[in-house]
Amino acid sequence: MDDTAVVQLQSVTKKIGSKTIVDELSFEVRPGEVFGFLGPNGAGKTTTIRMMVGLISMTGGEVLIKGLSVNRQFEQAMVHVGAIVENPEFYGFMSGYQNLVHFARMMPDVEKTRIDEVVRLVRLENRIHDKVKTYSLGMRQRLGVAQAILHRPAVLVLDEPTNGLDPEGIRELRDYLRQLAREEGLAVIVSSHLLSEMELMCDRVAIIQNGRLLDVRSFKEAQSEEERIEVWFDVDSPEAALRLTGKEARLGVGSQLIVELANRREAAALNAKLVAAGIAVYGIRAQIKTLEEQFLEVTRGNRID
């Protein structure tokens, strides 16, 4: 595994009786990235997160936080972790600021300047001195993130953080997490079953089903040269273009020629070939698979047991 990874899961397994909840799960998370943990309800996401932060024991495997074993060096490892598992809890009769001060007293070396800093990071300056019981759910989530990063952790773990949020709240949380990863250098791990939000929020996504890791997909890296792409050509003579292209092509609606190619260089070469044959090309568009399409591809549409 990558020595620079902040979080490393190595064959993590959880069994309850004869049932395997999490099965030989391995992946790693790097500093400064938002890493998505995606799967249907019941796939094993929350169980994995609880093992990562030491809330439940592992049956087998290892979780390393900055090289420290959660099993053998729990206290040292947890110094580097901030987490919200399920919903953040606060004293409603106290202000947001008072809650942060109360939490800071339990952590070493958290000064007032750091409290002010995290309040600005989550953009709660205008309401931080109001009582928490007056906060919306989205504001409570933001205060929870502020509390979780007070001690400057290396990794922030959030379990289904968008549950109950309206679209504006989801967008705000998404922006905060990306900002935190960028400005604080945090490795952010977010679990969810919402494909569209994960696609917008994350740099990489691990897809889990029935406790098994099916794939890890990247959204921010350029498409690899080996990955086949589908390219749509808008041409003036689709039938002639089809005869010229060969068996990897088909006709679409209207003047569309759809071709499966190995990479973008092949698309450029085919464009030159069509033009040389006297076929006018009005437009070229690569069809990029959405996360939903990729998810269904790797899960093969299987139902969760």
Short mmCIF file of C-alpha atoms in Angstrom, two decimals:
data_model
loop_
_atom_site.label_atom_id
_atom_site.label_comp_id
_atom_site.label_asym_id
_atom_site.label_seq_id
_atom_site.Cartn_x
_atom_site.Cartn_y
_atom_site.Cartn_z
CA MET A 1 0.00 0.00 0.00
CA ASP A 2 0.96 3.69 -0.43
CA ASP A 3 3.21 4.87 2.41
CA THR A 4 1.79 8.40 2.09
CA ALA A 5 -1.78 7.23 2.77
CA VAL A 6 -3.38 8.64 5.91
CA VAL A 7 -5.85 5.76 6.26
CA GLN A 8 -5.17 2.15 5.28
CA LEU A 9 -7.65 -0.68 5.55
CA GLN A 10 -6.02 -4.09 5.19
CA SER A 11 -8.35 -7.08 4.79
CA VAL A 12 -10.80 -5.70 7.36
CA THR A 13 -13.46 -8.27 8.24
CA LYS A 14 -16.46 -8.29 10.56
CA LYS A 15 -18.50 -11.40 11.33
CA ILE A 16 -21.50 -11.73 13.61
CA GLY A 17 -22.15 -15.40 14.24
CA SER A 18 -22.05 -17.14 10.89
CA LYS A 19 -22.87 -13.97 8.91
CA THR A 20 -20.08 -11.95 7.33
CA ILE A 21 -20.95 -8.24 7.45
CA VAL A 22 -17.66 -6.89 6.04
CA ASP A 23 -15.50 -9.21 3.96
CA GLU A 24 -11.73 -8.66 3.48
CA LEU A 25 -12.08 -4.93 2.80
CA SER A 26 -8.90 -3.10 1.68
CA PHE A 27 -8.43 0.47 0.45
CA GLU A 28 -6.46 3.59 1.33
CA VAL A 29 -7.12 7.33 1.56
CA ARG A 30 -4.58 10.05 0.84
CA PRO A 31 -4.18 13.54 2.36
CA GLY A 32 -6.22 16.33 0.77
CA GLU A 33 -8.79 14.11 -0.96
CA VAL A 34 -12.50 13.57 -0.41
CA PHE A 35 -12.97 9.81 -0.52
CA GLY A 36 -16.46 8.42 -0.96
CA PHE A 37 -17.66 5.16 0.53
CA LEU A 38 -20.63 4.23 -1.62
CA GLY A 39 -23.10 1.39 -1.31
CA PRO A 40 -26.77 0.59 -0.78
CA ASN A 41 -28.26 0.57 2.70
CA GLY A 42 -27.11 -2.62 4.39
CA ALA A 43 -23.90 -2.90 2.36
CA GLY A 44 -21.62 -2.61 5.42
CA LYS A 45 -20.64 1.09 5.25
CA THR A 46 -21.53 2.09 8.81
CA THR A 47 -20.07 -1.13 10.23
CA THR A 48 -16.79 -0.37 8.46
CA ILE A 49 -16.73 3.20 9.73
CA ARG A 50 -17.43 2.05 13.28
CA MET A 51 -14.45 -0.31 13.05
CA MET A 52 -12.28 2.48 11.62
CA VAL A 53 -12.92 4.72 14.63
CA GLY A 54 -12.83 1.92 17.20
CA LEU A 55 -16.51 1.86 18.15
CA ILE A 56 -16.73 -1.87 17.39
CA SER A 57 -14.07 -4.54 17.14
CA MET A 58 -12.83 -6.22 13.98
CA THR A 59 -13.01 -9.94 13.45
CA GLY A 60 -9.93 -9.76 11.26
CA GLY A 61 -7.67 -7.36 9.39
CA GLU A 62 -6.13 -4.05 10.32
CA VAL A 63 -6.89 -0.32 10.16
CA LEU A 64 -3.92 2.04 10.18
CA ILE A 65 -4.25 5.78 10.83
CA LYS A 66 -1.00 7.53 9.88
CA GLY A 67 0.70 4.15 10.33
CA LEU A 68 -0.79 3.58 13.80
CA SER A 69 -2.89 0.48 14.44
CA VAL A 70 -6.44 1.09 15.65
CA ASN A 71 -6.29 -2.33 17.32
CA ARG A 72 -2.94 -2.00 19.12
CA GLN A 73 -2.39 1.78 19.37
CA PHE A 74 -5.94 3.02 19.72
CA GLU A 75 -5.38 6.24 21.69
CA GLN A 76 -2.43 7.36 19.56
CA ALA A 77 -4.35 6.61 16.35
CA MET A 78 -7.52 8.42 17.43
CA VAL A 79 -5.58 11.63 18.05
CA HIS A 80 -5.47 11.96 14.26
CA VAL A 81 -9.20 11.30 13.70
CA GLY A 82 -12.24 13.54 13.71
CA ALA A 83 -15.56 11.79 13.15
CA ILE A 84 -19.32 12.19 13.06
CA VAL A 85 -21.05 8.82 13.13
CA GLU A 86 -24.80 9.28 12.63
CA ASN A 87 -25.90 12.72 13.98
CA PRO A 88 -23.72 15.23 15.89
CA GLU A 89 -24.90 15.81 19.46
CA PHE A 90 -24.67 19.12 21.36
CA TYR A 91 -26.03 20.86 24.43
CA GLY A 92 -29.04 22.68 23.01
CA PHE A 93 -29.23 25.24 25.86
CA MET A 94 -25.66 26.38 25.12
CA SER A 95 -24.48 28.43 22.17
CA GLY A 96 -22.49 26.89 19.35
CA TYR A 97 -19.41 28.67 20.62
CA GLN A 98 -19.90 27.39 24.17
CA ASN A 99 -20.22 23.85 22.84
CA LEU A 100 -16.93 24.20 20.97
CA VAL A 101 -15.20 25.63 24.07
CA HIS A 102 -16.54 22.76 26.16
CA PHE A 103 -15.21 20.21 23.68
CA ALA A 104 -11.87 22.03 23.34
CA ARG A 105 -11.25 21.64 27.08
CA MET A 106 -11.15 17.87 26.58
CA MET A 107 -8.50 18.12 23.86
CA PRO A 108 -4.84 19.13 24.29
CA ASP A 109 -3.52 22.38 22.83
CA VAL A 110 -6.77 23.75 21.36
CA GLU A 111 -6.58 27.52 21.74
CA LYS A 112 -9.21 30.23 21.25
CA THR A 113 -7.65 31.20 17.92
CA ARG A 114 -8.28 27.67 16.65
CA ILE A 115 -11.94 27.82 17.70
CA ASP A 116 -12.35 31.10 15.82
CA GLU A 117 -10.59 29.57 12.81
CA VAL A 118 -12.89 26.55 12.51
CA VAL A 119 -15.96 28.76 12.98
CA ARG A 120 -14.83 30.76 9.94
CA LEU A 121 -14.06 27.58 7.99
CA VAL A 122 -17.63 26.30 8.36
CA ARG A 123 -19.08 29.82 7.94
CA LEU A 124 -20.98 30.00 11.21
CA GLU A 125 -19.70 33.41 12.33
CA ASN A 126 -23.15 35.04 12.27
CA ARG A 127 -24.87 32.37 14.39
CA ILE A 128 -22.09 30.88 16.54
CA HIS A 129 -23.26 32.72 19.69
CA ASP A 130 -26.90 31.63 19.29
CA LYS A 131 -28.21 28.65 21.24
CA VAL A 132 -27.83 25.37 19.35
CA LYS A 133 -31.51 24.54 19.86
CA THR A 134 -32.28 27.34 17.37
CA TYR A 135 -30.01 25.83 14.68
CA SER A 136 -31.27 24.13 11.55
CA LEU A 137 -30.11 20.60 10.79
CA GLY A 138 -27.63 21.95 8.26
CA MET A 139 -26.15 24.34 10.82
CA ARG A 140 -25.82 21.49 13.32
CA GLN A 141 -23.94 19.48 10.71
CA ARG A 142 -21.58 22.39 10.12
CA LEU A 143 -21.05 22.80 13.87
CA GLY A 144 -20.37 19.07 14.07
CA VAL A 145 -17.69 19.38 11.39
CA ALA A 146 -16.17 22.34 13.29
CA GLN A 147 -16.05 20.25 16.48
CA ALA A 148 -14.56 17.28 14.67
CA ILE A 149 -11.65 19.29 13.22
CA LEU A 150 -10.86 21.41 16.30
CA HIS A 151 -7.80 19.33 17.21
CA ARG A 152 -6.42 19.42 13.63
CA PRO A 153 -6.95 15.77 12.76
CA ALA A 154 -5.39 14.15 9.70
CA VAL A 155 -8.64 12.45 8.71
CA LEU A 156 -12.31 13.42 8.98
CA VAL A 157 -14.86 10.59 8.86
CA LEU A 158 -18.53 11.34 8.19
CA ASP A 159 -21.24 8.68 8.08
CA GLU A 160 -24.18 9.67 5.83
CA PRO A 161 -23.70 13.40 6.57
CA THR A 162 -26.37 14.57 4.09
CA ASN A 163 -29.22 12.63 5.74
CA GLY A 164 -32.11 15.00 6.42
CA LEU A 165 -30.56 17.98 4.65
CA ASP A 166 -32.39 19.99 2.01
CA PRO A 167 -30.72 20.58 -1.38
CA GLU A 168 -29.17 23.87 -0.25
CA GLY A 169 -27.79 22.26 2.90
CA ILE A 170 -26.33 19.38 0.90
CA ARG A 171 -24.62 21.78 -1.48
CA GLU A 172 -23.21 23.84 1.40
CA LEU A 173 -21.85 20.75 3.15
CA ARG A 174 -20.31 19.54 -0.10
CA ASP A 175 -18.53 22.88 -0.55
CA TYR A 176 -17.29 22.90 3.07
CA LEU A 177 -15.82 19.42 2.80
CA ARG A 178 -13.98 20.20 -0.42
CA GLN A 179 -12.67 23.42 1.13
CA LEU A 180 -11.48 21.56 4.24
CA ALA A 181 -9.67 18.95 2.18
CA ARG A 182 -7.98 21.69 0.17
CA GLU A 183 -7.14 24.20 2.93
CA GLU A 184 -6.52 21.88 5.89
CA GLY A 185 -4.97 19.01 3.92
CA LEU A 186 -7.53 16.68 5.48
CA ALA A 187 -8.31 13.23 4.20
CA VAL A 188 -12.13 13.29 4.22
CA ILE A 189 -14.05 10.01 4.17
CA VAL A 190 -17.77 10.29 3.44
CA SER A 191 -20.19 7.37 3.33
CA SER A 192 -23.44 7.62 1.41
CA HIS A 193 -25.93 5.82 -0.79
CA LEU A 194 -26.63 8.98 -2.85
CA LEU A 195 -24.80 8.50 -6.15
CA SER A 196 -25.33 12.00 -7.54
CA GLU A 197 -23.93 13.70 -4.43
CA MET A 198 -20.90 11.43 -4.28
CA GLU A 199 -20.09 12.21 -7.90
CA LEU A 200 -20.12 15.95 -7.18
CA MET A 201 -18.31 15.76 -3.84
CA CYS A 202 -15.60 13.13 -4.11
CA ASP A 203 -12.23 12.71 -5.79
CA ARG A 204 -12.49 8.91 -5.56
CA VAL A 205 -15.25 6.50 -4.61
CA ALA A 206 -15.04 2.96 -3.21
CA ILE A 207 -18.08 0.91 -4.22
CA ILE A 208 -19.13 -1.70 -1.64
CA GLN A 209 -21.83 -4.35 -1.89
CA ASN A 210 -22.64 -7.11 0.59
CA GLY A 211 -19.58 -6.11 2.60
CA ARG A 212 -17.17 -6.57 -0.32
CA LEU A 213 -15.20 -3.93 -2.17
CA LEU A 214 -16.19 -4.08 -5.83
CA ASP A 215 -14.15 -1.22 -7.23
CA VAL A 216 -12.50 2.15 -6.58
CA ARG A 217 -13.33 4.82 -9.17
CA SER A 218 -11.61 8.18 -9.67
CA PHE A 219 -13.43 11.27 -10.93
CA LYS A 220 -10.55 13.73 -10.98
CA GLU A 221 -7.95 11.83 -12.92
CA ALA A 222 -7.94 11.94 -16.71
CA GLN A 223 -9.46 8.92 -18.38
CA SER A 224 -6.83 6.25 -18.81
CA GLU A 225 -5.59 5.45 -22.28
CA GLU A 226 -6.66 1.83 -21.81
CA GLU A 227 -10.30 2.56 -20.96
CA ARG A 228 -12.63 2.27 -23.96
CA ILE A 229 -14.85 5.24 -24.69
CA GLU A 230 -18.02 5.77 -26.68
CA VAL A 231 -17.81 8.66 -29.15
CA TRP A 232 -20.74 10.25 -31.02
CA PHE A 233 -20.05 11.80 -34.43
CA ASP A 234 -22.61 14.13 -36.01
CA VAL A 235 -22.11 13.59 -39.76
CA ASP A 236 -23.87 14.48 -43.02
CA SER A 237 -23.91 10.86 -44.30
CA PRO A 238 -24.23 8.42 -41.38
CA GLU A 239 -24.69 5.32 -43.58
CA ALA A 240 -21.50 6.03 -45.54
CA ALA A 241 -19.68 6.76 -42.28
CA LEU A 242 -20.90 3.45 -40.83
CA ARG A 243 -19.60 1.49 -43.82
CA LEU A 244 -16.25 3.25 -43.55
CA THR A 245 -15.92 2.76 -39.78
CA GLY A 246 -16.51 -0.97 -39.36
CA LYS A 247 -18.14 -3.32 -36.88
CA GLU A 248 -17.50 -1.26 -33.67
CA ALA A 249 -19.99 1.40 -34.83
CA ARG A 250 -23.76 1.81 -34.93
CA LEU A 251 -26.21 4.46 -36.02
CA GLY A 252 -27.91 6.70 -33.52
CA VAL A 253 -30.84 9.07 -33.87
CA GLY A 254 -30.81 11.34 -36.90
CA SER A 255 -27.30 11.95 -38.19
CA GLN A 256 -25.48 10.33 -35.27
CA LEU A 257 -22.74 7.73 -35.72
CA ILE A 258 -21.80 6.03 -32.42
CA VAL A 259 -18.41 4.36 -32.23
CA GLU A 260 -16.64 2.48 -29.44
CA LEU A 261 -12.96 3.39 -29.42
CA ALA A 262 -9.91 2.53 -27.34
CA ASN A 263 -8.96 6.14 -26.54
CA ARG A 264 -9.26 9.77 -27.66
CA ARG A 265 -6.41 9.47 -30.14
CA GLU A 266 -8.50 6.95 -32.09
CA ALA A 267 -11.36 9.48 -32.15
CA ALA A 268 -9.06 12.07 -33.76
CA ALA A 269 -7.82 9.51 -36.29
CA LEU A 270 -11.36 8.46 -37.21
CA ASN A 271 -12.38 12.10 -37.64
CA ALA A 272 -9.51 12.60 -40.10
CA LYS A 273 -10.53 9.42 -41.95
CA LEU A 274 -14.15 10.57 -42.30
CA VAL A 275 -13.14 14.01 -43.56
CA ALA A 276 -10.66 12.50 -46.05
CA ALA A 277 -13.50 10.35 -47.43
CA GLY A 278 -15.60 13.46 -48.07
CA ILE A 279 -17.93 13.00 -45.08
CA ALA A 280 -18.65 16.25 -43.26
CA VAL A 281 -18.30 16.04 -39.46
CA TYR A 282 -20.39 18.64 -37.65
CA GLY A 283 -19.60 17.60 -34.09
CA ILE A 284 -17.80 15.04 -31.89
CA ARG A 285 -18.83 14.15 -28.34
CA ALA A 286 -17.37 11.59 -25.95
CA GLN A 287 -20.07 9.87 -23.91
CA ILE A 288 -18.84 9.80 -20.30
CA LYS A 289 -20.44 7.28 -17.96
CA THR A 290 -22.14 8.73 -14.91
CA LEU A 291 -21.45 7.32 -11.46
CA GLU A 292 -24.88 5.69 -11.59
CA GLU A 293 -23.94 3.87 -14.80
CA GLN A 294 -20.57 2.87 -13.36
CA PHE A 295 -22.22 1.67 -10.14
CA LEU A 296 -24.75 -0.47 -11.99
CA GLU A 297 -21.96 -1.79 -14.19
CA VAL A 298 -19.82 -3.03 -11.30
CA THR A 299 -22.76 -4.27 -9.21
CA ARG A 300 -24.42 -5.79 -12.31
CA GLY A 301 -27.73 -4.56 -10.93
CA ASN A 302 -27.70 -7.22 -8.22
CA ARG A 303 -30.14 -6.87 -5.39
CA ILE A 304 -28.76 -6.59 -1.84
CA ASP A 305 -29.40 -9.77 0.15
#
